[in-house]
PDB file of C-alpha atoms in Angstrom:
ATOM      1  CA  MET J   1      -4.975 169.432   3.066  1.00  0.00           C
ATOM      2  CA  VAL J   2      -3.406 171.939   5.427  1.00  0.00           C
ATOM      3  CA  LYS J   3      -0.105 170.598   6.716  1.00  0.00           C
ATOM      4  CA  THR J   4       0.984 171.556  10.213  1.00  0.00           C
ATOM      5  CA  SER J   5       3.965 170.879  12.408  1.00  0.00           C
ATOM      6  CA  GLY J   6       5.753 171.954  15.536  1.00  0.00           C
ATOM      7  CA  THR J   7       5.051 171.896  19.263  1.00  0.00           C
ATOM      8  CA  PRO J   8       1.485 172.944  20.170  1.00  0.00           C
ATOM      9  CA  GLN J   9       1.229 176.389  21.750  1.00  0.00           C
ATOM     10  CA  SER J  10      -0.728 176.413  25.008  1.00  0.00           C
ATOM     11  CA  LEU J  11      -3.729 178.761  25.072  1.00  0.00           C
ATOM     12  CA  GLU J  12      -6.771 179.149  27.291  1.00  0.00           C
ATOM     13  CA  ARG J  13      -9.002 180.026  24.335  1.00  0.00           C
ATOM     14  CA  LEU J  14      -8.540 180.082  20.571  1.00  0.00           C
ATOM     15  CA  ASN J  15     -11.141 181.617  18.258  1.00  0.00           C
ATOM     16  CA  ILE J  16     -11.777 180.674  14.632  1.00  0.00           C
ATOM     17  CA  LEU J  17     -13.756 182.813  12.190  1.00  0.00           C
ATOM     18  CA  VAL J  18     -15.065 181.146   9.042  1.00  0.00           C
ATOM     19  CA  GLY J  19     -17.138 182.714   6.301  1.00  0.00           C
ATOM     20  CA  GLY J  20     -20.745 182.320   7.439  1.00  0.00           C
ATOM     21  CA  PRO J  21     -23.167 185.264   7.216  1.00  0.00           C
ATOM     22  CA  GLN J  22     -22.246 188.304   9.281  1.00  0.00           C
ATOM     23  CA  SER J  23     -25.936 188.652  10.144  1.00  0.00           C
ATOM     24  CA  GLU J  24     -25.459 185.617  12.419  1.00  0.00           C
ATOM     25  CA  TRP J  25     -22.606 187.133  14.418  1.00  0.00           C
ATOM     26  CA  PRO J  26     -23.151 187.703  18.147  1.00  0.00           C
ATOM     27  CA  ASP J  27     -22.968 191.274  19.400  1.00  0.00           C
ATOM     28  CA  ASP J  28     -19.524 190.922  20.992  1.00  0.00           C
ATOM     29  CA  LEU J  29     -18.029 189.815  17.673  1.00  0.00           C
ATOM     30  CA  VAL J  30     -19.733 192.682  15.826  1.00  0.00           C
ATOM     31  CA  ARG J  31     -18.033 195.041  18.302  1.00  0.00           C
ATOM     32  CA  GLY J  32     -14.684 193.271  17.936  1.00  0.00           C
ATOM     33  CA  ALA J  33     -14.802 192.541  21.663  1.00  0.00           C
ATOM     34  CA  VAL J  34     -14.213 188.766  21.734  1.00  0.00           C
ATOM     35  CA  SER J  35     -11.174 187.950  23.869  1.00  0.00           C
ATOM     36  CA  GLY J  36      -8.347 185.695  22.765  1.00  0.00           C
ATOM     37  CA  PRO J  37      -6.288 185.100  19.601  1.00  0.00           C
ATOM     38  CA  TRP J  38      -7.795 184.163  16.242  1.00  0.00           C
ATOM     39  CA  ILE J  39      -7.430 181.951  13.207  1.00  0.00           C
ATOM     40  CA  GLY J  40      -9.118 183.462  10.140  1.00  0.00           C
ATOM     41  CA  VAL J  41     -10.261 181.069   7.444  1.00  0.00           C
ATOM     42  CA  ASP J  42     -10.779 182.502   3.958  1.00  0.00           C
ATOM     43  CA  ARG J  43     -13.261 185.408   4.219  1.00  0.00           C
ATOM     44  CA  GLY J  44     -13.014 185.083   7.980  1.00  0.00           C
ATOM     45  CA  ALA J  45      -9.469 186.458   7.792  1.00  0.00           C
ATOM     46  CA  ILE J  46     -10.630 189.456   5.746  1.00  0.00           C
ATOM     47  CA  ARG J  47     -13.482 190.179   8.141  1.00  0.00           C
ATOM     48  CA  LEU J  48     -11.177 190.019  11.149  1.00  0.00           C
ATOM     49  CA  LEU J  49      -8.934 192.645   9.594  1.00  0.00           C
ATOM     50  CA  GLN J  50     -11.995 194.797   8.952  1.00  0.00           C
ATOM     51  CA  LEU J  51     -12.696 194.584  12.697  1.00  0.00           C
ATOM     52  CA  GLY J  52      -9.148 195.675  13.485  1.00  0.00           C
ATOM     53  CA  ILE J  53      -8.115 192.162  14.567  1.00  0.00           C
ATOM     54  CA  THR J  54      -5.005 190.528  13.107  1.00  0.00           C
ATOM     55  CA  PRO J  55      -5.280 186.727  13.192  1.00  0.00           C
ATOM     56  CA  LEU J  56      -2.343 184.540  14.156  1.00  0.00           C
ATOM     57  CA  ILE J  57      -2.960 182.497  11.004  1.00  0.00           C
ATOM     58  CA  ALA J  58      -4.932 183.164   7.825  1.00  0.00           C
ATOM     59  CA  LEU J  59      -5.704 180.185   5.625  1.00  0.00           C
ATOM     60  CA  GLY J  60      -7.927 179.295   2.696  1.00  0.00           C
ATOM     61  CA  ASP J  61      -8.041 179.423  -1.082  1.00  0.00           C
ATOM     62  CA  PHE J  62      -9.140 183.099  -1.101  1.00  0.00           C
ATOM     63  CA  ASP J  63     -10.720 182.529  -4.528  1.00  0.00           C
ATOM     64  CA  SER J  64     -13.674 184.761  -3.665  1.00  0.00           C
ATOM     65  CA  SER J  65     -11.449 187.594  -2.446  1.00  0.00           C
ATOM     66  CA  THR J  66     -10.591 190.631  -4.522  1.00  0.00           C
ATOM     67  CA  ASP J  67      -6.952 191.350  -5.297  1.00  0.00           C
ATOM     68  CA  GLU J  68      -7.117 194.259  -2.866  1.00  0.00           C
ATOM     69  CA  GLU J  69      -8.548 192.106  -0.060  1.00  0.00           C
ATOM     70  CA  PHE J  70      -5.957 189.375  -0.537  1.00  0.00           C
ATOM     71  CA  ALA J  71      -3.141 191.919  -0.653  1.00  0.00           C
ATOM     72  CA  ARG J  72      -4.338 193.304   2.666  1.00  0.00           C
ATOM     73  CA  VAL J  73      -4.296 189.842   4.246  1.00  0.00           C
ATOM     74  CA  ARG J  74      -0.849 189.110   2.811  1.00  0.00           C
ATOM     75  CA  LYS J  75       0.511 192.374   4.206  1.00  0.00           C
ATOM     76  CA  ALA J  76      -1.091 192.142   7.656  1.00  0.00           C
ATOM     77  CA  VAL J  77      -0.839 188.445   8.577  1.00  0.00           C
ATOM     78  CA  SER J  78       2.621 186.994   9.063  1.00  0.00           C
ATOM     79  CA  ASP J  79       1.430 183.376   8.790  1.00  0.00           C
ATOM     80  CA  LEU J  80      -0.584 183.138   5.557  1.00  0.00           C
ATOM     81  CA  ARG J  81      -1.390 179.685   4.183  1.00  0.00           C
ATOM     82  CA  GLN J  82      -3.015 179.590   0.781  1.00  0.00           C
ATOM     83  CA  VAL J  83      -4.466 176.266  -0.315  1.00  0.00           C
ATOM     84  CA  GLY J  84      -5.776 175.148  -3.683  1.00  0.00           C
ATOM     85  CA  SER J  85      -9.461 175.551  -4.466  1.00  0.00           C
ATOM     86  CA  ALA J  86      -9.763 171.767  -4.926  1.00  0.00           C
ATOM     87  CA  LYS J  87      -9.100 171.187  -1.226  1.00  0.00           C
ATOM     88  CA  ASP J  88     -10.460 168.109   0.555  1.00  0.00           C
ATOM     89  CA  GLU J  89     -11.512 169.924   3.749  1.00  0.00           C
ATOM     90  CA  THR J  90     -14.184 172.494   4.505  1.00  0.00           C
ATOM     91  CA  ASP J  91     -13.120 175.866   5.895  1.00  0.00           C
ATOM     92  CA  THR J  92     -14.182 174.827   9.392  1.00  0.00           C
ATOM     93  CA  GLN J  93     -12.309 171.531   9.142  1.00  0.00           C
ATOM     94  CA  MET J  94      -9.167 173.391   8.076  1.00  0.00           C
ATOM     95  CA  GLY J  95      -9.436 175.805  10.983  1.00  0.00           C
ATOM     96  CA  VAL J  96     -10.121 173.133  13.586  1.00  0.00           C
ATOM     97  CA  SER J  97      -7.345 170.903  12.202  1.00  0.00           C
ATOM     98  CA  VAL J  98      -4.803 173.700  12.626  1.00  0.00           C
ATOM     99  CA  ALA J  99      -6.184 174.571  16.054  1.00  0.00           C
ATOM    100  CA  MET J 100      -5.873 171.023  17.354  1.00  0.00           C
ATOM    101  CA  THR J 101      -2.407 170.287  15.940  1.00  0.00           C
ATOM    102  CA  GLU J 102      -0.641 173.612  16.512  1.00  0.00           C
ATOM    103  CA  PHE J 103      -2.352 174.930  19.634  1.00  0.00           C
ATOM    104  CA  ASP J 104      -3.076 173.251  22.946  1.00  0.00           C
ATOM    105  CA  ALA J 105      -6.189 175.349  23.535  1.00  0.00           C
ATOM    106  CA  HIS J 106      -8.500 174.653  26.458  1.00  0.00           C
ATOM    107  CA  GLU J 107     -11.404 175.930  24.337  1.00  0.00           C
ATOM    108  CA  ILE J 108     -11.761 176.232  20.544  1.00  0.00           C
ATOM    109  CA  VAL J 109     -14.569 178.657  19.701  1.00  0.00           C
ATOM    110  CA  VAL J 110     -15.836 178.790  16.120  1.00  0.00           C
ATOM    111  CA  TYR J 111     -17.783 181.751  14.727  1.00  0.00           C
ATOM    112  CA  GLY J 112     -19.403 181.904  11.293  1.00  0.00           C
ATOM    113  CA  ALA J 113     -20.148 178.173  11.219  1.00  0.00           C
ATOM    114  CA  THR J 114     -23.947 178.545  11.149  1.00  0.00           C
ATOM    115  CA  GLY J 115     -26.453 180.260   8.874  1.00  0.00           C
ATOM    116  CA  GLY J 116     -26.199 180.428   5.105  1.00  0.00           C
ATOM    117  CA  ARG J 117     -25.979 177.194   3.125  1.00  0.00           C
ATOM    118  CA  LEU J 118     -27.431 174.068   4.707  1.00  0.00           C
ATOM    119  CA  ASP J 119     -24.656 171.831   3.361  1.00  0.00           C
ATOM    120  CA  HIS J 120     -22.091 173.968   5.183  1.00  0.00           C
ATOM    121  CA  LEU J 121     -24.173 173.955   8.366  1.00  0.00           C
ATOM    122  CA  LEU J 122     -24.529 170.164   8.356  1.00  0.00           C
ATOM    123  CA  ALA J 123     -20.834 169.651   7.617  1.00  0.00           C
ATOM    124  CA  ASN J 124     -19.981 171.830  10.607  1.00  0.00           C
ATOM    125  CA  VAL J 125     -22.468 170.174  12.963  1.00  0.00           C
ATOM    126  CA  PHE J 126     -21.275 166.692  11.961  1.00  0.00           C
ATOM    127  CA  LEU J 127     -17.584 167.595  12.262  1.00  0.00           C
ATOM    128  CA  PRO J 128     -17.192 166.274  15.853  1.00  0.00           C
ATOM    129  CA  LEU J 129     -18.289 162.816  14.676  1.00  0.00           C
ATOM    130  CA  GLU J 130     -15.110 162.389  12.644  1.00  0.00           C
ATOM    131  CA  PRO J 131     -12.625 160.182  14.527  1.00  0.00           C
ATOM    132  CA  ARG J 132      -9.722 162.570  13.853  1.00  0.00           C
ATOM    133  CA  TYR J 133     -11.453 165.265  15.935  1.00  0.00           C
ATOM    134  CA  ARG J 134     -12.158 162.998  18.899  1.00  0.00           C
ATOM    135  CA  SER J 135      -9.458 164.654  21.011  1.00  0.00           C
ATOM    136  CA  VAL J 136     -11.116 168.084  20.772  1.00  0.00           C
ATOM    137  CA  VAL J 137     -14.826 167.177  20.972  1.00  0.00           C
ATOM    138  CA  ASN J 138     -15.131 168.456  24.554  1.00  0.00           C
ATOM    139  CA  ARG J 139     -13.244 171.654  23.715  1.00  0.00           C
ATOM    140  CA  LEU J 140     -15.211 172.669  20.636  1.00  0.00           C
ATOM    141  CA  THR J 141     -17.868 175.411  20.752  1.00  0.00           C
ATOM    142  CA  TYR J 142     -19.950 177.041  18.003  1.00  0.00           C
ATOM    143  CA  VAL J 143     -21.350 180.512  18.684  1.00  0.00           C
ATOM    144  CA  ASP J 144     -23.797 182.715  16.803  1.00  0.00           C
ATOM    145  CA  ARG J 145     -26.217 185.487  17.731  1.00  0.00           C
ATOM    146  CA  GLN J 146     -28.845 183.068  19.085  1.00  0.00           C
ATOM    147  CA  ASN J 147     -26.995 179.906  20.042  1.00  0.00           C
ATOM    148  CA  THR J 148     -24.037 178.403  21.823  1.00  0.00           C
ATOM    149  CA  MET J 149     -23.406 174.756  20.946  1.00  0.00           C
ATOM    150  CA  ARG J 150     -20.925 172.495  22.720  1.00  0.00           C
ATOM    151  CA  PHE J 151     -20.121 168.832  22.211  1.00  0.00           C
ATOM    152  CA  TYR J 152     -19.518 166.098  24.764  1.00  0.00           C
ATOM    153  CA  VAL J 153     -18.108 162.587  24.998  1.00  0.00           C
ATOM    154  CA  PRO J 154     -19.455 160.183  27.658  1.00  0.00           C
ATOM    155  CA  GLY J 155     -19.294 161.415  31.231  1.00  0.00           C
ATOM    156  CA  THR J 156     -21.091 163.489  33.848  1.00  0.00           C
ATOM    157  CA  TYR J 157     -21.257 167.256  33.368  1.00  0.00           C
ATOM    158  CA  GLN J 158     -22.613 170.420  34.940  1.00  0.00           C
ATOM    159  CA  LEU J 159     -23.713 173.298  32.726  1.00  0.00           C
ATOM    160  CA  GLN J 160     -23.712 176.973  33.648  1.00  0.00           C
ATOM    161  CA  ARG J 161     -26.627 178.960  32.262  1.00  0.00           C
ATOM    162  CA  GLU J 162     -25.717 181.826  29.950  1.00  0.00           C
ATOM    163  CA  LEU J 163     -27.555 184.915  31.162  1.00  0.00           C
ATOM    164  CA  ASP J 164     -28.994 185.850  27.769  1.00  0.00           C
ATOM    165  CA  LYS J 165     -30.201 182.323  26.921  1.00  0.00           C
ATOM    166  CA  ARG J 166     -33.553 180.780  27.825  1.00  0.00           C
ATOM    167  CA  TYR J 167     -33.614 177.400  26.122  1.00  0.00           C
ATOM    168  CA  LEU J 168     -31.555 174.256  26.539  1.00  0.00           C
ATOM    169  CA  ALA J 169     -31.412 171.394  24.031  1.00  0.00           C
ATOM    170  CA  PHE J 170     -29.671 168.023  24.061  1.00  0.00           C
ATOM    171  CA  VAL J 171     -28.842 166.511  20.670  1.00  0.00           C
ATOM    172  CA  THR J 172     -27.827 162.884  20.231  1.00  0.00           C
ATOM    173  CA  PHE J 173     -25.529 162.227  17.284  1.00  0.00           C
ATOM    174  CA  GLY J 174     -26.504 158.613  16.704  1.00  0.00           C
ATOM    175  CA  PRO J 175     -26.962 156.014  19.451  1.00  0.00           C
ATOM    176  CA  VAL J 176     -26.483 157.301  23.004  1.00  0.00           C
ATOM    177  CA  ARG J 177     -26.827 155.174  26.130  1.00  0.00           C
ATOM    178  CA  GLN J 178     -28.083 156.070  29.583  1.00  0.00           C
ATOM    179  CA  LEU J 179     -28.784 159.739  28.868  1.00  0.00           C
ATOM    180  CA  THR J 180     -29.901 161.318  32.124  1.00  0.00           C
ATOM    181  CA  LEU J 181     -31.250 164.841  32.623  1.00  0.00           C
ATOM    182  CA  PRO J 182     -31.958 164.967  36.374  1.00  0.00           C
ATOM    183  CA  ASP J 183     -32.502 168.634  37.158  1.00  0.00           C
ATOM    184  CA  GLU J 184     -33.711 170.356  33.986  1.00  0.00           C
ATOM    185  CA  ARG J 185     -37.351 171.371  33.499  1.00  0.00           C
ATOM    186  CA  TYR J 186     -37.954 168.178  31.518  1.00  0.00           C
ATOM    187  CA  HIS J 187     -36.205 165.024  32.730  1.00  0.00           C
ATOM    188  CA  LEU J 188     -34.728 161.892  31.218  1.00  0.00           C
ATOM    189  CA  ASP J 189     -33.728 158.905  33.332  1.00  0.00           C
ATOM    190  CA  HIS J 190     -31.042 156.620  31.878  1.00  0.00           C
ATOM    191  CA  ALA J 191     -32.638 156.720  28.433  1.00  0.00           C
ATOM    192  CA  ASP J 192     -31.127 154.696  25.596  1.00  0.00           C
ATOM    193  CA  ILE J 193     -31.485 156.647  22.355  1.00  0.00           C
ATOM    194  CA  THR J 194     -31.044 154.708  19.115  1.00  0.00           C
ATOM    195  CA  ARG J 195     -31.014 157.532  16.543  1.00  0.00           C
ATOM    196  CA  PRO J 196     -30.204 161.223  16.184  1.00  0.00           C
ATOM    197  CA  VAL J 197     -32.716 163.238  18.226  1.00  0.00           C
ATOM    198  CA  SER J 198     -32.904 166.879  19.287  1.00  0.00           C
ATOM    199  CA  PHE J 199     -34.515 167.165  22.706  1.00  0.00           C
ATOM    200  CA  ALA J 200     -35.408 170.784  22.081  1.00  0.00           C
ATOM    201  CA  SER J 201     -36.848 173.597  24.203  1.00  0.00           C
ATOM    202  CA  ASN J 202     -35.784 172.243  27.573  1.00  0.00           C
ATOM    203  CA  GLU J 203     -34.855 174.849  30.186  1.00  0.00           C
ATOM    204  CA  PHE J 204     -32.663 175.436  33.213  1.00  0.00           C
ATOM    205  CA  VAL J 205     -34.532 175.393  36.530  1.00  0.00           C
ATOM    206  CA  GLY J 206     -31.778 177.381  38.241  1.00  0.00           C
ATOM    207  CA  ASP J 207     -28.403 178.680  37.122  1.00  0.00           C
ATOM    208  CA  THR J 208     -26.933 175.210  36.566  1.00  0.00           C
ATOM    209  CA  ALA J 209     -28.037 171.915  35.070  1.00  0.00           C
ATOM    210  CA  SER J 210     -26.359 168.526  34.966  1.00  0.00           C
ATOM    211  CA  PHE J 211     -26.469 165.594  32.582  1.00  0.00           C
ATOM    212  CA  SER J 212     -24.707 162.300  31.997  1.00  0.00           C
ATOM    213  CA  PHE J 213     -24.453 159.486  29.462  1.00  0.00           C
ATOM    214  CA  THR J 214     -22.266 156.416  28.978  1.00  0.00           C
ATOM    215  CA  SER J 215     -21.715 156.141  25.210  1.00  0.00           C
ATOM    216  CA  GLY J 216     -22.054 158.223  22.066  1.00  0.00           C
ATOM    217  CA  ILE J 217     -21.684 161.960  21.443  1.00  0.00           C
ATOM    218  CA  VAL J 218     -24.117 164.611  22.689  1.00  0.00           C
ATOM    219  CA  GLY J 219     -24.411 168.227  21.601  1.00  0.00           C
ATOM    220  CA  VAL J 220     -25.792 170.783  24.045  1.00  0.00           C
ATOM    221  CA  ILE J 221     -27.325 174.020  22.781  1.00  0.00           C
ATOM    222  CA  GLN J 222     -28.166 177.075  24.838  1.00  0.00           C
ATOM    223  CA  SER J 223     -30.356 179.375  22.760  1.00  0.00           C
ATOM    224  CA  ARG J 224     -32.645 182.365  22.765  1.00  0.00           C
ATOM    225  CA  ASP J 225     -35.404 183.763  20.608  1.00  0.00           C
ATOM    226  CA  LEU J 226     -34.813 187.061  18.896  1.00  0.00           C
ATOM    227  CA  LYS J 227     -37.291 189.778  19.832  1.00  0.00           C
ATOM    228  CA  ASP J 228     -38.932 189.881  16.415  1.00  0.00           C
ATOM    229  CA  ASN J 229     -39.289 186.081  16.388  1.00  0.00           C
ATOM    230  CA  ARG J 230     -40.918 186.061  19.813  1.00  0.00           C
ATOM    231  CA  ALA J 231     -43.429 188.706  18.769  1.00  0.00           C
ATOM    232  CA  GLU J 232     -44.263 186.629  15.712  1.00  0.00           C
ATOM    233  CA  ARG J 233     -44.593 183.369  17.623  1.00  0.00           C
ATOM    234  CA  TYR J 234     -46.467 184.572  20.668  1.00  0.00           C
ATOM    235  CA  ASP J 235     -48.203 187.733  19.389  1.00  0.00           C
ATOM    236  CA  LEU J 236     -46.844 189.735  22.313  1.00  0.00           C
ATOM    237  CA  ASN J 237     -48.574 192.873  21.110  1.00  0.00           C
ATOM    238  CA  ALA J 238     -52.059 191.365  21.185  1.00  0.00           C
TER     239      ALA J 238
END
Protein backbone atom coordinates (compact mmCIF):
# COMPACT_ATOMS: atom_id res chain seq x y z
CA MET A 1 0.00 0.00 0.00
CA VAL A 2 1.30 3.44 -0.91
CA LYS A 3 1.27 5.67 2.15
CA THR A 4 0.65 9.38 1.66
CA SER A 5 0.47 12.41 3.88
CA GLY A 6 0.46 16.17 3.91
CA THR A 7 -1.85 18.92 2.71
CA PRO A 8 -3.30 18.31 -0.77
CA GLN A 9 -1.81 20.51 -3.49
CA SER A 10 -4.43 22.30 -5.58
CA LEU A 11 -4.25 21.63 -9.32
CA GLU A 12 -6.59 22.16 -12.25
CA ARG A 13 -5.51 18.90 -13.90
CA LEU A 14 -3.29 16.00 -12.87
CA ASN A 15 -2.26 13.30 -15.34
CA ILE A 16 -1.34 9.71 -14.50
CA LEU A 17 0.48 7.37 -16.88
CA VAL A 18 0.31 3.64 -16.17
CA GLY A 19 1.85 0.84 -18.19
CA GLY A 20 -0.76 -0.02 -20.82
CA PRO A 21 0.27 -0.49 -24.46
CA GLN A 22 1.79 2.55 -26.14
CA SER A 23 -0.19 1.63 -29.26
CA GLU A 24 -3.29 2.87 -27.39
CA TRP A 25 -1.88 6.32 -26.64
CA PRO A 26 -3.68 9.33 -28.13
CA ASP A 27 -1.72 11.50 -30.54
CA ASP A 28 -1.14 14.35 -28.07
CA LEU A 29 0.52 11.96 -25.61
CA VAL A 30 2.69 10.46 -28.36
CA ARG A 31 3.88 14.01 -29.11
CA GLY A 32 4.44 14.77 -25.42
CA ALA A 33 1.93 17.60 -25.75
CA VAL A 34 -0.49 16.83 -22.89
CA SER A 35 -0.72 19.80 -20.53
CA GLY A 36 -0.38 19.56 -16.77
CA PRO A 37 1.84 17.72 -14.26
CA TRP A 38 2.20 13.94 -14.12
CA ILE A 39 2.39 10.94 -11.84
CA GLY A 40 4.24 8.03 -13.48
CA VAL A 41 3.40 4.55 -12.26
CA ASP A 42 5.97 1.82 -12.90
CA ARG A 43 6.70 1.72 -16.66
CA GLY A 44 4.63 4.87 -16.99
CA ALA A 45 7.40 6.79 -15.22
CA ILE A 46 10.03 5.41 -17.62
CA ARG A 47 7.92 6.28 -20.65
CA LEU A 48 7.35 9.82 -19.42
CA LEU A 49 11.09 10.35 -19.16
CA GLN A 50 11.47 9.00 -22.69
CA LEU A 51 9.04 11.72 -23.79
CA GLY A 52 11.11 14.37 -22.02
CA ILE A 53 8.56 14.73 -19.20
CA THR A 54 9.66 14.50 -15.56
CA PRO A 55 6.80 13.33 -13.33
CA LEU A 56 6.17 14.88 -9.93
CA ILE A 57 6.07 11.37 -8.46
CA ALA A 58 7.24 7.99 -9.74
CA LEU A 59 5.91 4.93 -7.97
CA GLY A 60 5.74 1.18 -8.48
CA ASP A 61 7.74 -1.98 -7.92
CA PHE A 62 9.81 -1.44 -11.10
CA ASP A 63 10.43 -5.20 -11.24
CA SER A 64 10.14 -5.23 -15.03
CA SER A 65 12.57 -2.34 -15.45
CA THR A 66 16.21 -2.77 -16.37
CA ASP A 67 18.87 -1.50 -14.00
CA GLU A 68 19.58 1.30 -16.46
CA GLU A 69 15.92 2.33 -16.67
CA PHE A 70 15.48 2.36 -12.90
CA ALA A 71 18.69 4.33 -12.44
CA ARG A 72 17.37 6.94 -14.85
CA VAL A 73 14.12 7.26 -12.89
CA ARG A 74 16.01 7.48 -9.60
CA LYS A 75 18.25 10.23 -10.96
CA ALA A 76 15.52 12.28 -12.66
CA VAL A 77 12.55 12.08 -10.27
CA SER A 78 12.94 13.70 -6.87
CA ASP A 79 9.95 11.85 -5.36
CA LEU A 80 10.50 8.14 -6.07
CA ARG A 81 8.38 5.61 -4.18
CA GLN A 82 9.30 1.99 -4.67
CA VAL A 83 6.83 -0.58 -3.38
CA GLY A 84 7.16 -4.33 -2.98
CA SER A 85 6.08 -6.60 -5.82
CA ALA A 86 3.50 -8.23 -3.51
CA LYS A 87 1.49 -5.00 -3.36
CA ASP A 88 -2.27 -5.06 -2.72
CA GLU A 89 -3.15 -2.37 -5.28
CA THR A 90 -3.02 -2.24 -9.06
CA ASP A 91 -0.85 0.40 -10.72
CA THR A 92 -3.91 2.51 -11.51
CA GLN A 93 -5.20 2.22 -7.95
CA MET A 94 -1.82 3.35 -6.62
CA GLY A 95 -1.76 6.35 -8.93
CA VAL A 96 -5.33 7.42 -8.21
CA SER A 97 -4.85 6.92 -4.46
CA VAL A 98 -1.87 9.29 -4.46
CA ALA A 99 -3.70 11.74 -6.70
CA MET A 100 -6.73 11.94 -4.43
CA THR A 101 -4.85 12.18 -1.13
CA GLU A 102 -1.95 14.46 -2.07
CA PHE A 103 -3.47 16.63 -4.79
CA ASP A 104 -6.72 18.56 -4.88
CA ALA A 105 -7.04 18.20 -8.65
CA HIS A 106 -10.16 19.34 -10.47
CA GLU A 107 -9.56 16.58 -13.03
CA ILE A 108 -7.55 13.34 -12.76
CA VAL A 109 -6.75 12.02 -16.24
CA VAL A 110 -5.40 8.49 -16.58
CA TYR A 111 -3.52 7.27 -19.66
CA GLY A 112 -2.41 3.70 -20.30
CA ALA A 113 -5.36 2.19 -18.43
CA THR A 114 -6.89 0.46 -21.46
CA GLY A 115 -5.70 -2.12 -23.99
CA GLY A 116 -3.50 -5.09 -23.18
CA ARG A 117 -4.65 -7.57 -20.55
CA LEU A 118 -8.38 -7.85 -19.91
CA ASP A 119 -7.93 -8.32 -16.16
CA HIS A 120 -6.13 -4.97 -15.99
CA LEU A 121 -8.80 -3.31 -18.13
CA LEU A 122 -11.64 -4.59 -15.95
CA ALA A 123 -9.84 -3.61 -12.74
CA ASN A 124 -9.44 -0.09 -14.09
CA VAL A 125 -13.03 0.22 -15.32
CA PHE A 126 -14.40 -1.07 -11.99
CA LEU A 127 -12.14 1.18 -9.91
CA PRO A 128 -14.75 3.97 -9.45
CA LEU A 129 -17.11 1.47 -7.81
CA GLU A 130 -14.83 1.15 -4.79
CA PRO A 131 -16.17 3.24 -1.89
CA ARG A 132 -12.73 4.74 -1.16
CA TYR A 133 -12.75 6.45 -4.57
CA ARG A 134 -16.23 7.92 -4.20
CA SER A 135 -14.86 11.43 -3.68
CA VAL A 136 -13.11 11.46 -7.07
CA VAL A 137 -15.64 9.61 -9.27
CA ASN A 138 -16.74 12.82 -11.01
CA ARG A 139 -13.14 13.95 -11.51
CA LEU A 140 -11.77 10.75 -13.03
CA THR A 141 -11.17 10.40 -16.79
CA TYR A 142 -9.59 7.61 -18.85
CA VAL A 143 -8.17 8.53 -22.26
CA ASP A 144 -6.81 6.45 -25.13
CA ARG A 145 -6.50 6.89 -28.88
CA GLN A 146 -10.18 6.08 -29.53
CA ASN A 147 -12.02 6.82 -26.30
CA THR A 148 -12.58 9.26 -23.49
CA MET A 149 -14.40 7.76 -20.50
CA ARG A 150 -15.72 9.75 -17.55
CA PHE A 151 -17.66 8.63 -14.49
CA TYR A 152 -20.63 10.24 -12.77
CA VAL A 153 -22.55 10.08 -9.51
CA PRO A 154 -26.27 10.96 -9.46
CA GLY A 155 -27.18 14.37 -10.83
CA THR A 156 -27.94 16.30 -14.00
CA TYR A 157 -25.11 16.93 -16.46
CA GLN A 158 -24.35 18.52 -19.80
CA LEU A 159 -21.70 17.00 -22.05
CA GLN A 160 -19.58 18.84 -24.60
CA ARG A 161 -18.86 16.89 -27.77
CA GLU A 162 -15.20 16.23 -28.50
CA LEU A 163 -14.53 17.28 -32.08
CA ASP A 164 -12.80 14.05 -33.10
CA LYS A 165 -15.43 11.74 -31.55
CA ARG A 166 -18.60 10.47 -33.21
CA TYR A 167 -20.13 8.04 -30.75
CA LEU A 168 -21.58 8.43 -27.28
CA ALA A 169 -22.23 5.58 -24.84
CA PHE A 170 -23.78 5.44 -21.39
CA VAL A 171 -22.69 2.57 -19.15
CA THR A 172 -24.54 1.62 -15.97
CA PHE A 173 -22.36 0.06 -13.28
CA GLY A 174 -25.08 -1.94 -11.56
CA PRO A 175 -28.56 -0.63 -10.75
CA VAL A 176 -29.27 2.93 -11.91
CA ARG A 177 -32.56 4.75 -11.39
CA GLN A 178 -34.33 7.30 -13.56
CA LEU A 179 -31.71 7.44 -16.31
CA THR A 180 -32.82 10.09 -18.78
CA LEU A 181 -31.24 10.90 -22.15
CA PRO A 182 -33.44 13.72 -23.47
CA ASP A 183 -31.52 15.19 -26.39
CA GLU A 184 -29.24 12.48 -27.79
CA ARG A 185 -30.02 10.66 -31.04
CA TYR A 186 -31.53 7.79 -29.05
CA HIS A 187 -33.55 8.70 -25.95
CA LEU A 188 -34.26 7.23 -22.55
CA ASP A 189 -36.99 8.59 -20.29
CA HIS A 190 -36.56 7.97 -16.55
CA ALA A 191 -35.46 4.38 -17.13
CA ASP A 192 -34.69 2.14 -14.16
CA ILE A 193 -31.80 -0.16 -15.06
CA THR A 194 -31.28 -3.21 -12.86
CA ARG A 195 -27.93 -4.51 -14.17
CA PRO A 196 -24.75 -3.35 -15.88
CA VAL A 197 -25.60 -2.25 -19.43
CA SER A 198 -23.67 -0.39 -22.12
CA PHE A 199 -26.02 1.78 -24.16
CA ALA A 200 -23.57 1.90 -27.03
CA SER A 201 -23.37 3.81 -30.32
CA ASN A 202 -25.57 6.72 -29.31
CA GLU A 203 -24.64 10.09 -30.80
CA PHE A 204 -24.74 13.81 -30.14
CA VAL A 205 -27.40 15.68 -32.13
CA GLY A 206 -25.56 18.98 -31.71
CA ASP A 207 -22.44 20.02 -29.83
CA THR A 208 -23.89 19.24 -26.40
CA ALA A 209 -25.97 16.51 -24.80
CA SER A 210 -27.50 16.22 -21.36
CA PHE A 211 -28.39 13.33 -19.09
CA SER A 212 -29.56 12.71 -15.55
CA PHE A 213 -30.11 9.90 -13.06
CA THR A 214 -30.97 9.63 -9.37
CA SER A 215 -28.94 6.67 -8.06
CA GLY A 216 -26.00 4.50 -9.05
CA ILE A 217 -22.86 5.25 -11.07
CA VAL A 218 -22.81 5.92 -14.81
CA GLY A 219 -19.83 5.93 -17.16
CA VAL A 220 -19.96 8.06 -20.30
CA ILE A 221 -17.76 7.23 -23.27
CA GLN A 222 -17.07 9.44 -26.26
CA SER A 223 -15.42 7.35 -28.97
CA ARG A 224 -14.41 7.15 -32.59
CA ASP A 225 -13.63 4.46 -35.12
CA LEU A 226 -10.13 4.28 -36.48
CA LYS A 227 -9.89 4.68 -40.25
CA ASP A 228 -8.83 1.09 -40.87
CA ASN A 229 -11.67 -0.21 -38.68
CA ARG A 230 -14.25 1.87 -40.53
CA ALA A 231 -13.05 0.59 -43.89
CA GLU A 232 -13.33 -2.95 -42.58
CA ARG A 233 -16.78 -2.47 -41.09
CA TYR A 234 -18.42 -0.46 -43.83
CA ASP A 235 -16.35 -1.42 -46.91
CA LEU A 236 -15.81 2.23 -47.76
CA ASN A 237 -13.80 1.34 -50.83
CA ALA A 238 -16.58 -0.68 -52.45
